[in-house]
mmCIF file of N, CA and C in Angstrom:
data_model
loop_
_atom_site.group_PDB
_atom_site.id
_atom_site.type_symbol
_atom_site.label_atom_id
_atom_site.label_comp_id
_atom_site.label_asym_id
_atom_site.label_seq_id
_atom_site.Cartn_x
_atom_site.Cartn_y
_atom_site.Cartn_z
ATOM 1 N N UNK P 4 10.675 -0.977 3.281
ATOM 2 C CA UNK P 4 10.618 -1.144 4.911
ATOM 3 C C UNK P 4 9.575 -1.579 5.296
ATOM 4 N N UNK P 5 8.603 -2.477 4.853
ATOM 5 C CA UNK P 5 7.329 -2.960 5.551
ATOM 6 C C UNK P 5 7.499 -4.630 4.862
ATOM 7 N N UNK P 6 7.745 -5.412 5.847
ATOM 8 C CA UNK P 6 8.037 -6.783 5.556
ATOM 9 C C UNK P 6 6.641 -7.380 5.880
ATOM 10 N N UNK P 7 6.279 -8.553 4.996
ATOM 11 C CA UNK P 7 5.092 -9.199 5.073
ATOM 12 C C UNK P 7 4.878 -10.210 6.177
ATOM 13 N N UNK P 8 6.037 -10.755 6.612
ATOM 14 C CA UNK P 8 6.249 -11.599 7.633
ATOM 15 C C UNK P 8 7.227 -11.282 8.716
ATOM 16 N N UNK P 9 6.784 -11.095 10.150
ATOM 17 C CA UNK P 9 7.549 -10.847 11.268
ATOM 18 C C UNK P 9 8.000 -11.812 11.883
ATOM 19 N N UNK P 10 8.855 -11.600 12.463
ATOM 20 C CA UNK P 10 9.299 -12.543 13.987
ATOM 21 C C UNK P 10 8.390 -12.644 14.969
ATOM 22 N N UNK P 11 8.480 -13.777 15.796
ATOM 23 C CA UNK P 11 7.799 -13.925 16.789
ATOM 24 C C UNK P 11 7.968 -12.973 17.695
ATOM 25 N N UNK P 12 8.808 -12.310 18.050
ATOM 26 C CA UNK P 12 8.738 -11.281 18.972
ATOM 27 C C UNK P 12 9.187 -9.867 18.409
ATOM 28 N N UNK P 13 8.450 -9.519 17.120
ATOM 29 C CA UNK P 13 8.458 -8.544 16.698
ATOM 30 C C UNK P 13 7.249 -7.815 16.363
ATOM 31 N N UNK P 14 7.012 -6.498 16.762
ATOM 32 C CA UNK P 14 5.873 -5.976 16.585
ATOM 33 C C UNK P 14 6.103 -5.013 15.033
ATOM 34 N N UNK P 15 4.589 -5.381 14.450
ATOM 35 C CA UNK P 15 4.676 -4.858 13.239
ATOM 36 C C UNK P 15 4.827 -3.159 13.314
ATOM 37 N N UNK P 16 5.424 -2.541 12.152
ATOM 38 C CA UNK P 16 5.544 -0.983 11.786
ATOM 39 C C UNK P 16 4.272 -0.509 11.052
ATOM 40 N N UNK P 17 3.305 0.388 12.105
ATOM 41 C CA UNK P 17 2.337 1.282 11.119
ATOM 42 C C UNK P 17 2.505 2.448 10.761
ATOM 43 N N UNK P 18 2.571 2.683 9.641
ATOM 44 C CA UNK P 18 2.998 4.077 8.982
ATOM 45 C C UNK P 18 1.622 4.889 8.998
ATOM 46 N N UNK P 19 1.898 6.342 9.900
ATOM 47 C CA UNK P 19 0.822 6.941 9.789
ATOM 48 C C UNK P 19 0.959 8.064 8.480
ATOM 49 N N UNK P 20 0.116 8.455 7.692
ATOM 50 C CA UNK P 20 -0.237 9.217 6.906
ATOM 51 C C UNK P 20 0.981 8.926 5.720
ATOM 52 N N UNK P 21 1.745 10.127 5.487
ATOM 53 C CA UNK P 21 3.084 10.138 4.627
ATOM 54 C C UNK P 21 4.342 9.244 5.176
ATOM 55 N N UNK P 22 4.606 9.043 6.625
ATOM 56 C CA UNK P 22 5.570 8.999 6.762
ATOM 57 C C UNK P 22 6.428 7.827 5.977
ATOM 58 N N UNK P 23 5.694 7.106 5.739
ATOM 59 C CA UNK P 23 6.783 6.105 4.827
ATOM 60 C C UNK P 23 7.383 6.681 3.524
ATOM 61 N N UNK P 24 6.731 7.698 3.166
ATOM 62 C CA UNK P 24 6.937 8.189 1.648
ATOM 63 C C UNK P 24 8.206 9.241 2.074
ATOM 64 N N UNK P 25 7.832 10.076 2.936
ATOM 65 C CA UNK P 25 9.000 10.679 3.598
ATOM 66 C C UNK P 25 10.087 10.080 3.890
ATOM 67 N N UNK P 26 10.058 9.281 4.825
ATOM 68 C CA UNK P 26 11.443 8.082 4.928
ATOM 69 C C UNK P 26 11.982 8.082 3.543
ATOM 70 N N UNK P 27 11.361 7.647 2.590
ATOM 71 C CA UNK P 27 12.046 7.069 1.785
ATOM 72 C C UNK P 27 12.862 7.900 0.904
ATOM 73 N N UNK P 28 12.315 9.151 0.690
ATOM 74 C CA UNK P 28 12.941 10.428 0.194
ATOM 75 C C UNK P 28 14.413 10.742 0.889
ATOM 76 N N UNK P 29 14.655 9.909 2.095
ATOM 77 C CA UNK P 29 15.934 10.348 2.686
ATOM 78 C C UNK P 29 17.065 9.741 2.075
ATOM 79 N N UNK P 30 18.282 10.174 2.137
ATOM 80 C CA UNK P 30 19.502 9.535 1.452
ATOM 81 C C UNK P 30 19.462 7.870 2.241
ATOM 82 N N UNK P 31 19.731 7.212 1.553
ATOM 83 C CA UNK P 31 20.207 5.471 1.750
ATOM 84 C C UNK P 31 20.480 5.461 2.963
ATOM 85 N N UNK P 32 21.699 6.055 3.470
ATOM 86 C CA UNK P 32 22.414 5.998 4.510
ATOM 87 C C UNK P 32 21.712 6.368 5.916
ATOM 88 N N UNK P 33 20.662 7.266 5.522
ATOM 89 C CA UNK P 33 19.865 7.536 6.878
ATOM 90 C C UNK P 33 18.505 6.571 6.776
ATOM 91 N N UNK P 34 17.965 6.437 5.968
ATOM 92 C CA UNK P 34 17.037 5.209 5.893
ATOM 93 C C UNK P 34 17.840 4.058 6.771
ATOM 94 N N UNK P 35 18.736 3.458 6.283
ATOM 95 C CA UNK P 35 19.494 2.389 6.831
ATOM 96 C C UNK P 35 19.344 2.716 8.190
ATOM 97 N N UNK P 36 19.708 3.688 9.167
ATOM 98 C CA UNK P 36 20.095 4.042 10.283
ATOM 99 C C UNK P 36 18.791 4.257 10.909
ATOM 100 N N UNK P 37 17.631 4.834 10.279
ATOM 101 C CA UNK P 37 16.207 5.023 10.948
ATOM 102 C C UNK P 37 15.461 3.741 11.134
ATOM 103 N N UNK P 38 15.955 2.674 10.073
ATOM 104 C CA UNK P 38 15.511 1.565 9.555
ATOM 105 C C UNK P 38 15.812 0.496 11.094
ATOM 106 N N UNK P 39 17.138 0.580 11.677
ATOM 107 C CA UNK P 39 17.975 0.038 12.465
ATOM 108 C C UNK P 39 16.833 0.260 13.869
ATOM 109 N N UNK P 40 16.806 1.719 14.149
ATOM 110 C CA UNK P 40 16.174 2.403 15.167
ATOM 111 C C UNK P 40 14.549 1.635 15.473
ATOM 112 N N UNK P 41 14.017 1.650 14.302
ATOM 113 C CA UNK P 41 12.981 1.417 13.888
ATOM 114 C C UNK P 41 12.704 -0.469 14.485
ATOM 115 N N UNK P 42 13.743 -1.348 13.888
ATOM 116 C CA UNK P 42 13.415 -2.399 14.015
ATOM 117 C C UNK P 42 13.946 -2.688 15.543
ATOM 118 N N UNK P 43 14.881 -1.835 16.509
ATOM 119 C CA UNK P 43 15.006 -2.113 17.615
ATOM 120 C C UNK P 43 13.803 -1.957 18.572
ATOM 121 N N UNK P 44 12.963 -0.789 18.189
ATOM 122 C CA UNK P 44 11.614 -0.617 19.138
ATOM 123 C C UNK P 44 10.698 -1.592 18.635
ATOM 124 N N UNK P 45 10.630 -2.335 17.318
ATOM 125 C CA UNK P 45 10.127 -3.654 17.261
ATOM 126 C C UNK P 45 10.032 -4.577 17.913
ATOM 127 N N UNK P 46 11.059 -4.751 17.932
ATOM 128 C CA UNK P 46 11.693 -5.808 19.124
ATOM 129 C C UNK P 46 11.486 -5.693 20.659
ATOM 130 N N UNK P 47 11.247 -4.575 21.182
ATOM 131 C CA UNK P 47 11.010 -4.421 22.659
ATOM 132 C C UNK P 47 12.282 -3.401 22.908
ATOM 133 N N UNK P 48 13.032 -3.322 22.284
ATOM 134 C CA UNK P 48 14.081 -2.271 22.442
ATOM 135 C C UNK P 48 14.327 -0.667 22.487
ATOM 136 N N UNK P 49 15.560 -0.366 22.497
ATOM 137 C CA UNK P 49 15.828 0.901 22.255
ATOM 138 C C UNK P 49 17.027 1.422 21.679
ATOM 139 N N UNK P 50 17.192 1.869 20.331
ATOM 140 C CA UNK P 50 18.400 2.085 19.805
ATOM 141 C C UNK P 50 18.976 3.242 20.202
ATOM 142 N N UNK P 51 20.498 3.153 20.364
ATOM 143 C CA UNK P 51 21.350 4.336 21.465
ATOM 144 C C UNK P 51 20.888 5.778 20.916
ATOM 145 N N UNK P 52 20.583 5.717 19.372
ATOM 146 C CA UNK P 52 20.314 7.220 19.161
ATOM 147 C C UNK P 52 18.871 7.815 19.207
ATOM 148 N N UNK P 53 18.109 6.556 19.522
ATOM 149 C CA UNK P 53 16.610 7.294 20.036
ATOM 150 C C UNK P 53 16.365 8.224 21.308
ATOM 151 N N UNK P 54 15.580 9.202 21.468
ATOM 152 C CA UNK P 54 15.542 9.535 22.714
ATOM 153 C C UNK P 54 14.060 10.320 22.606
ATOM 154 N N UNK P 55 13.743 10.421 23.923
ATOM 155 C CA UNK P 55 11.925 10.625 24.268
ATOM 156 C C UNK P 55 12.177 11.858 23.525
ATOM 157 N N UNK P 56 10.822 12.152 22.614
ATOM 158 C CA UNK P 56 10.432 13.161 22.247
ATOM 159 C C UNK P 56 9.505 14.115 23.056
ATOM 160 N N UNK P 57 9.720 15.194 23.138
ATOM 161 C CA UNK P 57 9.657 16.251 23.920
ATOM 162 C C UNK P 57 7.897 16.660 23.942
ATOM 163 N N UNK P 58 7.195 16.716 24.587
ATOM 164 C CA UNK P 58 5.898 17.419 24.277
ATOM 165 C C UNK P 58 4.490 16.481 24.440
ATOM 166 N N UNK P 59 4.635 15.197 23.928
ATOM 167 C CA UNK P 59 3.390 14.619 23.609
ATOM 168 C C UNK P 59 3.341 13.179 24.765
ATOM 169 N N UNK P 60 4.025 13.262 25.829
ATOM 170 C CA UNK P 60 4.048 12.297 26.754
ATOM 171 C C UNK P 60 4.892 11.310 26.580
ATOM 172 N N UNK P 61 4.739 9.994 27.292
ATOM 173 C CA UNK P 61 5.573 9.235 27.110
ATOM 174 C C UNK P 61 5.447 8.417 26.061
ATOM 175 N N UNK P 62 6.022 7.385 25.872
ATOM 176 C CA UNK P 62 6.307 6.494 24.810
ATOM 177 C C UNK P 62 6.549 7.280 23.197
ATOM 178 N N UNK P 63 6.630 7.814 23.091
ATOM 179 C CA UNK P 63 7.068 8.731 21.821
ATOM 180 C C UNK P 63 8.355 8.980 21.604
ATOM 181 N N UNK P 64 9.127 8.737 20.655
ATOM 182 C CA UNK P 64 10.678 8.709 20.655
ATOM 183 C C UNK P 64 10.794 9.531 19.387
ATOM 184 N N UNK P 65 12.113 9.846 18.997
ATOM 185 C CA UNK P 65 12.905 10.364 18.127
ATOM 186 C C UNK P 65 13.956 9.752 17.670
ATOM 187 N N UNK P 66 14.643 9.625 16.214
ATOM 188 C CA UNK P 66 16.066 9.393 16.179
ATOM 189 C C UNK P 66 16.326 10.552 15.399
ATOM 190 N N UNK P 67 17.287 10.828 15.461
ATOM 191 C CA UNK P 67 18.205 12.001 14.605
ATOM 192 C C UNK P 67 18.867 11.628 13.797
ATOM 193 N N UNK P 68 19.538 11.785 13.008
ATOM 194 C CA UNK P 68 20.616 11.238 12.008
ATOM 195 C C UNK P 68 21.182 12.367 11.321
ATOM 196 N N UNK P 69 22.248 12.924 11.389
ATOM 197 C CA UNK P 69 22.859 13.705 10.619
ATOM 198 C C UNK P 69 23.867 13.439 9.323
ATOM 199 N N UNK P 70 23.307 13.656 8.322
ATOM 200 C CA UNK P 70 24.248 13.618 6.861
ATOM 201 C C UNK P 70 24.314 14.428 6.175
ATOM 202 N N UNK P 71 25.966 14.569 5.819
ATOM 203 C CA UNK P 71 26.202 15.580 4.690
ATOM 204 C C UNK P 71 25.628 16.960 5.336
ATOM 205 N N UNK P 72 26.024 17.739 6.413
ATOM 206 C CA UNK P 72 25.237 18.625 6.730
ATOM 207 C C UNK P 72 23.965 18.904 6.878
ATOM 208 N N UNK P 73 23.231 17.975 6.734
ATOM 209 C CA UNK P 73 21.666 17.864 7.239
ATOM 210 C C UNK P 73 21.306 17.227 8.332
ATOM 211 N N UNK P 74 20.278 17.451 8.883
ATOM 212 C CA UNK P 74 19.488 16.724 10.071
ATOM 213 C C UNK P 74 18.174 15.868 9.438
ATOM 214 N N UNK P 75 18.173 14.791 9.709
ATOM 215 C CA UNK P 75 17.092 13.981 9.285
ATOM 216 C C UNK P 75 16.283 13.511 10.821
ATOM 217 N N UNK P 76 15.194 13.432 10.815
ATOM 218 C CA UNK P 76 14.597 13.136 12.229
ATOM 219 C C UNK P 76 13.269 12.075 11.652
ATOM 220 N N UNK P 77 13.348 10.963 12.256
ATOM 221 C CA UNK P 77 11.991 10.099 12.224
ATOM 222 C C UNK P 77 11.479 9.966 13.986
ATOM 223 N N UNK P 78 9.793 10.402 14.106
ATOM 224 C CA UNK P 78 9.522 10.049 15.291
ATOM 225 C C UNK P 78 8.383 9.057 15.255
ATOM 226 N N UNK P 79 8.336 8.121 16.220
ATOM 227 C CA UNK P 79 7.636 7.229 16.500
ATOM 228 C C UNK P 79 7.163 6.668 17.692
ATOM 229 N N UNK P 80 6.089 5.877 17.966
ATOM 230 C CA UNK P 80 5.187 5.646 19.229
ATOM 231 C C UNK P 80 5.484 4.409 19.571
ATOM 232 N N UNK P 81 5.549 3.963 20.482
ATOM 233 C CA UNK P 81 5.795 2.679 21.302
ATOM 234 C C UNK P 81 4.776 2.424 22.441
ATOM 235 N N UNK P 82 3.648 3.030 22.516
ATOM 236 C CA UNK P 82 3.039 3.235 23.791
ATOM 237 C C UNK P 82 2.049 1.604 23.830
ATOM 238 N N UNK P 83 1.948 0.957 22.698
ATOM 239 C CA UNK P 83 0.986 -0.002 22.473
ATOM 240 C C UNK P 83 1.774 -1.060 22.445
ATOM 241 N N UNK P 84 1.440 -2.424 23.169
ATOM 242 C CA UNK P 84 2.260 -3.715 23.226
ATOM 243 C C UNK P 84 2.182 -4.136 21.823
ATOM 244 N N UNK P 85 1.021 -3.905 20.906
ATOM 245 C CA UNK P 85 0.763 -4.657 19.556
ATOM 246 C C UNK P 85 1.778 -4.053 18.619
ATOM 247 N N UNK P 86 2.079 -2.905 18.405
ATOM 248 C CA UNK P 86 2.220 -2.256 17.238
ATOM 249 C C UNK P 86 3.539 -1.022 17.721
ATOM 250 N N UNK P 87 4.187 -0.905 16.658
ATOM 251 C CA UNK P 87 5.046 0.469 16.652
ATOM 252 C C UNK P 87 4.541 1.401 15.669
ATOM 253 N N UNK P 88 4.018 2.415 15.976
ATOM 254 C CA UNK P 88 3.700 3.575 15.191
ATOM 255 C C UNK P 88 4.762 4.705 14.468
ATOM 256 N N UNK P 89 4.897 4.988 13.434
ATOM 257 C CA UNK P 89 6.051 5.887 12.927
ATOM 258 C C UNK P 89 5.340 7.218 12.385
ATOM 259 N N UNK P 90 5.007 8.223 13.352
ATOM 260 C CA UNK P 90 4.449 9.643 13.496
ATOM 261 C C UNK P 90 4.631 10.089 12.086
ATOM 262 N N UNK P 91 6.227 10.593 11.906
ATOM 263 C CA UNK P 91 6.744 11.452 11.046
ATOM 264 C C UNK P 91 7.824 11.361 10.617
ATOM 265 N N UNK P 92 8.279 11.631 9.383
ATOM 266 C CA UNK P 92 10.198 11.460 8.971
ATOM 267 C C UNK P 92 10.131 12.918 8.199
ATOM 268 N N UNK P 93 11.276 13.820 8.600
ATOM 269 C CA UNK P 93 11.492 15.131 8.104
ATOM 270 C C UNK P 93 12.707 15.197 8.129
ATOM 271 N N UNK P 94 13.155 16.194 7.077
ATOM 272 C CA UNK P 94 14.604 16.991 7.064
ATOM 273 C C UNK P 94 14.193 18.316 7.876
ATOM 274 N N UNK P 95 14.932 17.961 9.275
ATOM 275 C CA UNK P 95 14.931 19.557 9.813
ATOM 276 C C UNK P 95 15.443 20.964 8.988
ATOM 277 N N UNK P 96 14.498 21.765 9.123
ATOM 278 C CA UNK P 96 14.561 23.054 8.323
ATOM 279 C C UNK P 96 14.976 24.090 9.070
ATOM 280 N N UNK P 97 14.748 23.940 10.137
ATOM 281 C CA UNK P 97 14.776 25.294 11.179
ATOM 282 C C UNK P 97 16.419 25.762 11.264
ATOM 283 N N UNK P 98 16.200 27.319 11.141
ATOM 284 C CA UNK P 98 17.638 28.191 10.945
ATOM 285 C C UNK P 98 18.107 28.303 12.521
ATOM 286 N N UNK P 99 16.995 28.197 13.458
ATOM 287 C CA UNK P 99 17.648 28.425 15.061
ATOM 288 C C UNK P 99 18.051 27.310 15.440
ATOM 289 N N UNK P 100 18.970 26.730 15.730
ATOM 290 C CA UNK P 100 19.750 25.926 16.360
ATOM 291 C C UNK P 100 18.794 24.628 16.115
ATOM 292 N N UNK P 101 18.505 23.964 17.170
ATOM 293 C CA UNK P 101 18.215 22.433 17.199
ATOM 294 C C UNK P 101 16.455 22.155 17.096
ATOM 295 N N UNK P 102 16.014 23.667 17.393
ATOM 296 C CA UNK P 102 14.615 23.464 17.471
ATOM 297 C C UNK P 102 13.483 22.940 16.340
ATOM 298 N N UNK P 103 12.792 22.282 16.497
ATOM 299 C CA UNK P 103 11.764 21.539 15.863
ATOM 300 C C UNK P 103 10.708 22.536 15.161
ATOM 301 N N UNK P 104 10.391 22.755 13.963
ATOM 302 C CA UNK P 104 9.340 23.786 13.526
ATOM 303 C C UNK P 104 7.872 23.802 14.264
ATOM 304 N N UNK P 105 7.432 24.559 14.474
ATOM 305 C CA UNK P 105 5.965 24.460 15.165
ATOM 306 C C UNK P 105 5.116 23.520 14.114
ATOM 307 N N UNK P 106 5.551 24.159 12.931
ATOM 308 C CA UNK P 106 4.547 23.110 12.196
ATOM 309 C C UNK P 106 4.705 21.475 12.103
ATOM 310 N N UNK P 107 6.248 21.241 12.222
ATOM 311 C CA UNK P 107 6.276 19.776 12.754
ATOM 312 C C UNK P 107 5.865 19.318 13.857
ATOM 313 N N UNK P 108 5.806 19.954 14.916
ATOM 314 C CA UNK P 108 5.607 19.627 16.088
ATOM 315 C C UNK P 108 4.110 19.255 16.332
ATOM 316 N N UNK P 109 3.224 20.485 15.461
ATOM 317 C CA UNK P 109 1.835 20.088 15.292
ATOM 318 C C UNK P 109 1.396 19.019 14.570
ATOM 319 N N UNK P 110 2.153 18.654 13.481
ATOM 320 C CA UNK P 110 1.838 17.504 12.652
ATOM 321 C C UNK P 110 2.120 16.421 13.441
ATOM 322 N N UNK P 111 3.338 16.013 14.379
ATOM 323 C CA UNK P 111 3.037 15.002 15.223
ATOM 324 C C UNK P 111 1.968 15.008 16.013
ATOM 325 N N UNK P 112 1.769 15.737 16.783
ATOM 326 C CA UNK P 112 0.620 15.678 17.655
ATOM 327 C C UNK P 112 -0.741 15.249 17.294
ATOM 328 N N UNK P 113 -0.862 15.858 15.922
ATOM 329 C CA UNK P 113 -2.236 15.176 15.151
ATOM 330 C C UNK P 113 -2.010 13.929 14.584
ATOM 331 N N UNK P 114 -0.806 13.271 14.519
ATOM 332 C CA UNK P 114 -0.587 12.304 14.036
ATOM 333 C C UNK P 114 -0.629 11.042 15.055
ATOM 334 N N UNK P 115 -0.101 11.627 15.799
ATOM 335 C CA UNK P 115 -0.457 10.609 17.362
ATOM 336 C C UNK P 115 -1.698 10.477 17.547
ATOM 337 N N UNK P 116 -2.794 11.663 17.792
ATOM 338 C CA UNK P 116 -3.987 11.115 17.636
ATOM 339 C C UNK P 116 -4.767 10.567 16.860
ATOM 340 N N UNK P 117 -4.075 10.439 15.492
ATOM 341 C CA UNK P 117 -4.595 9.337 14.365
ATOM 342 C C UNK P 117 -3.879 7.845 14.727
ATOM 343 N N UNK P 118 -2.708 8.029 15.060
ATOM 344 C CA UNK P 118 -2.243 6.426 15.616
ATOM 345 C C UNK P 118 -3.260 6.127 16.790
ATOM 346 N N UNK P 119 -3.459 6.593 17.802
ATOM 347 C CA UNK P 119 -4.284 6.319 19.210
ATOM 348 C C UNK P 119 -5.520 5.658 18.115
ATOM 349 N N UNK P 120 -6.204 6.688 17.386
ATOM 350 C CA UNK P 120 -7.787 5.928 16.981
ATOM 351 C C UNK P 120 -7.384 4.629 16.054
ATOM 352 N N UNK P 121 -5.998 4.750 15.171
ATOM 353 C CA UNK P 121 -5.886 3.509 14.493
ATOM 354 C C UNK P 121 -5.488 2.318 15.476
ATOM 355 N N UNK P 122 -5.179 2.857 16.936
ATOM 356 C CA UNK P 122 -4.711 1.492 17.569
ATOM 357 C C UNK P 122 -6.450 1.160 18.194
ATOM 358 N N UNK P 123 -7.138 1.966 18.192
ATOM 359 C CA UNK P 123 -8.311 1.458 18.738
ATOM 360 C C UNK P 123 -9.068 0.693 18.075
ATOM 361 N N UNK P 124 -9.152 0.963 16.829
ATOM 362 C CA UNK P 124 -9.914 0.406 15.628
ATOM 363 C C UNK P 124 -9.537 -0.679 15.020
ATOM 364 N N UNK P 125 -8.028 -0.955 15.408
ATOM 365 C CA UNK P 125 -7.098 -2.301 15.071
ATOM 366 C C UNK P 125 -7.256 -3.460 16.101
ATOM 367 N N UNK P 126 -7.434 -2.723 17.420
ATOM 368 C CA UNK P 126 -6.704 -3.665 18.397
ATOM 369 C C UNK P 126 -7.554 -3.326 19.541
ATOM 370 N N UNK P 127 -8.698 -2.870 19.590
ATOM 371 C CA UNK P 127 -9.536 -2.241 20.427
ATOM 372 C C UNK P 127 -9.200 -1.278 21.529
ATOM 373 N N UNK P 128 -9.691 -0.745 22.590
ATOM 374 C CA UNK P 128 -9.291 0.091 23.596
ATOM 375 C C UNK P 128 -7.695 -0.019 23.832
ATOM 376 N N UNK P 129 -7.305 1.047 24.271
ATOM 377 C CA UNK P 129 -5.715 0.932 24.859
ATOM 378 C C UNK P 129 -5.540 0.148 26.371
ATOM 379 N N UNK P 130 -4.773 -0.543 26.494
ATOM 380 C CA UNK P 130 -4.506 -1.396 27.647
ATOM 381 C C UNK P 130 -3.766 -0.555 28.947
#
């Protein structure tokens, strides 16, 4: 999922904590779908299946893919011009409608803070 060389207009993907390993556990078809969405973000676009993530401000998106009765989600941040941060990839386990579990929401909020800190360390202050 991570390439050594990027196109001129392509932002690097930065995986926060276990997000890459978690995505690699998804079925191949789901990995491919999420990969297309992340690639669009890397090139400054937005995949048609990406939508704003509620609760953590602007620049945070999720892509949702249903596969054989299961729902998979990946949450990523595009707030900074230098990189796309992948915050979390998980299989939805909620038994109550489309709601995301409190534990997953809290994890995303913590990882968003980690991504902001990582950006400061890599690139300096946010622009």
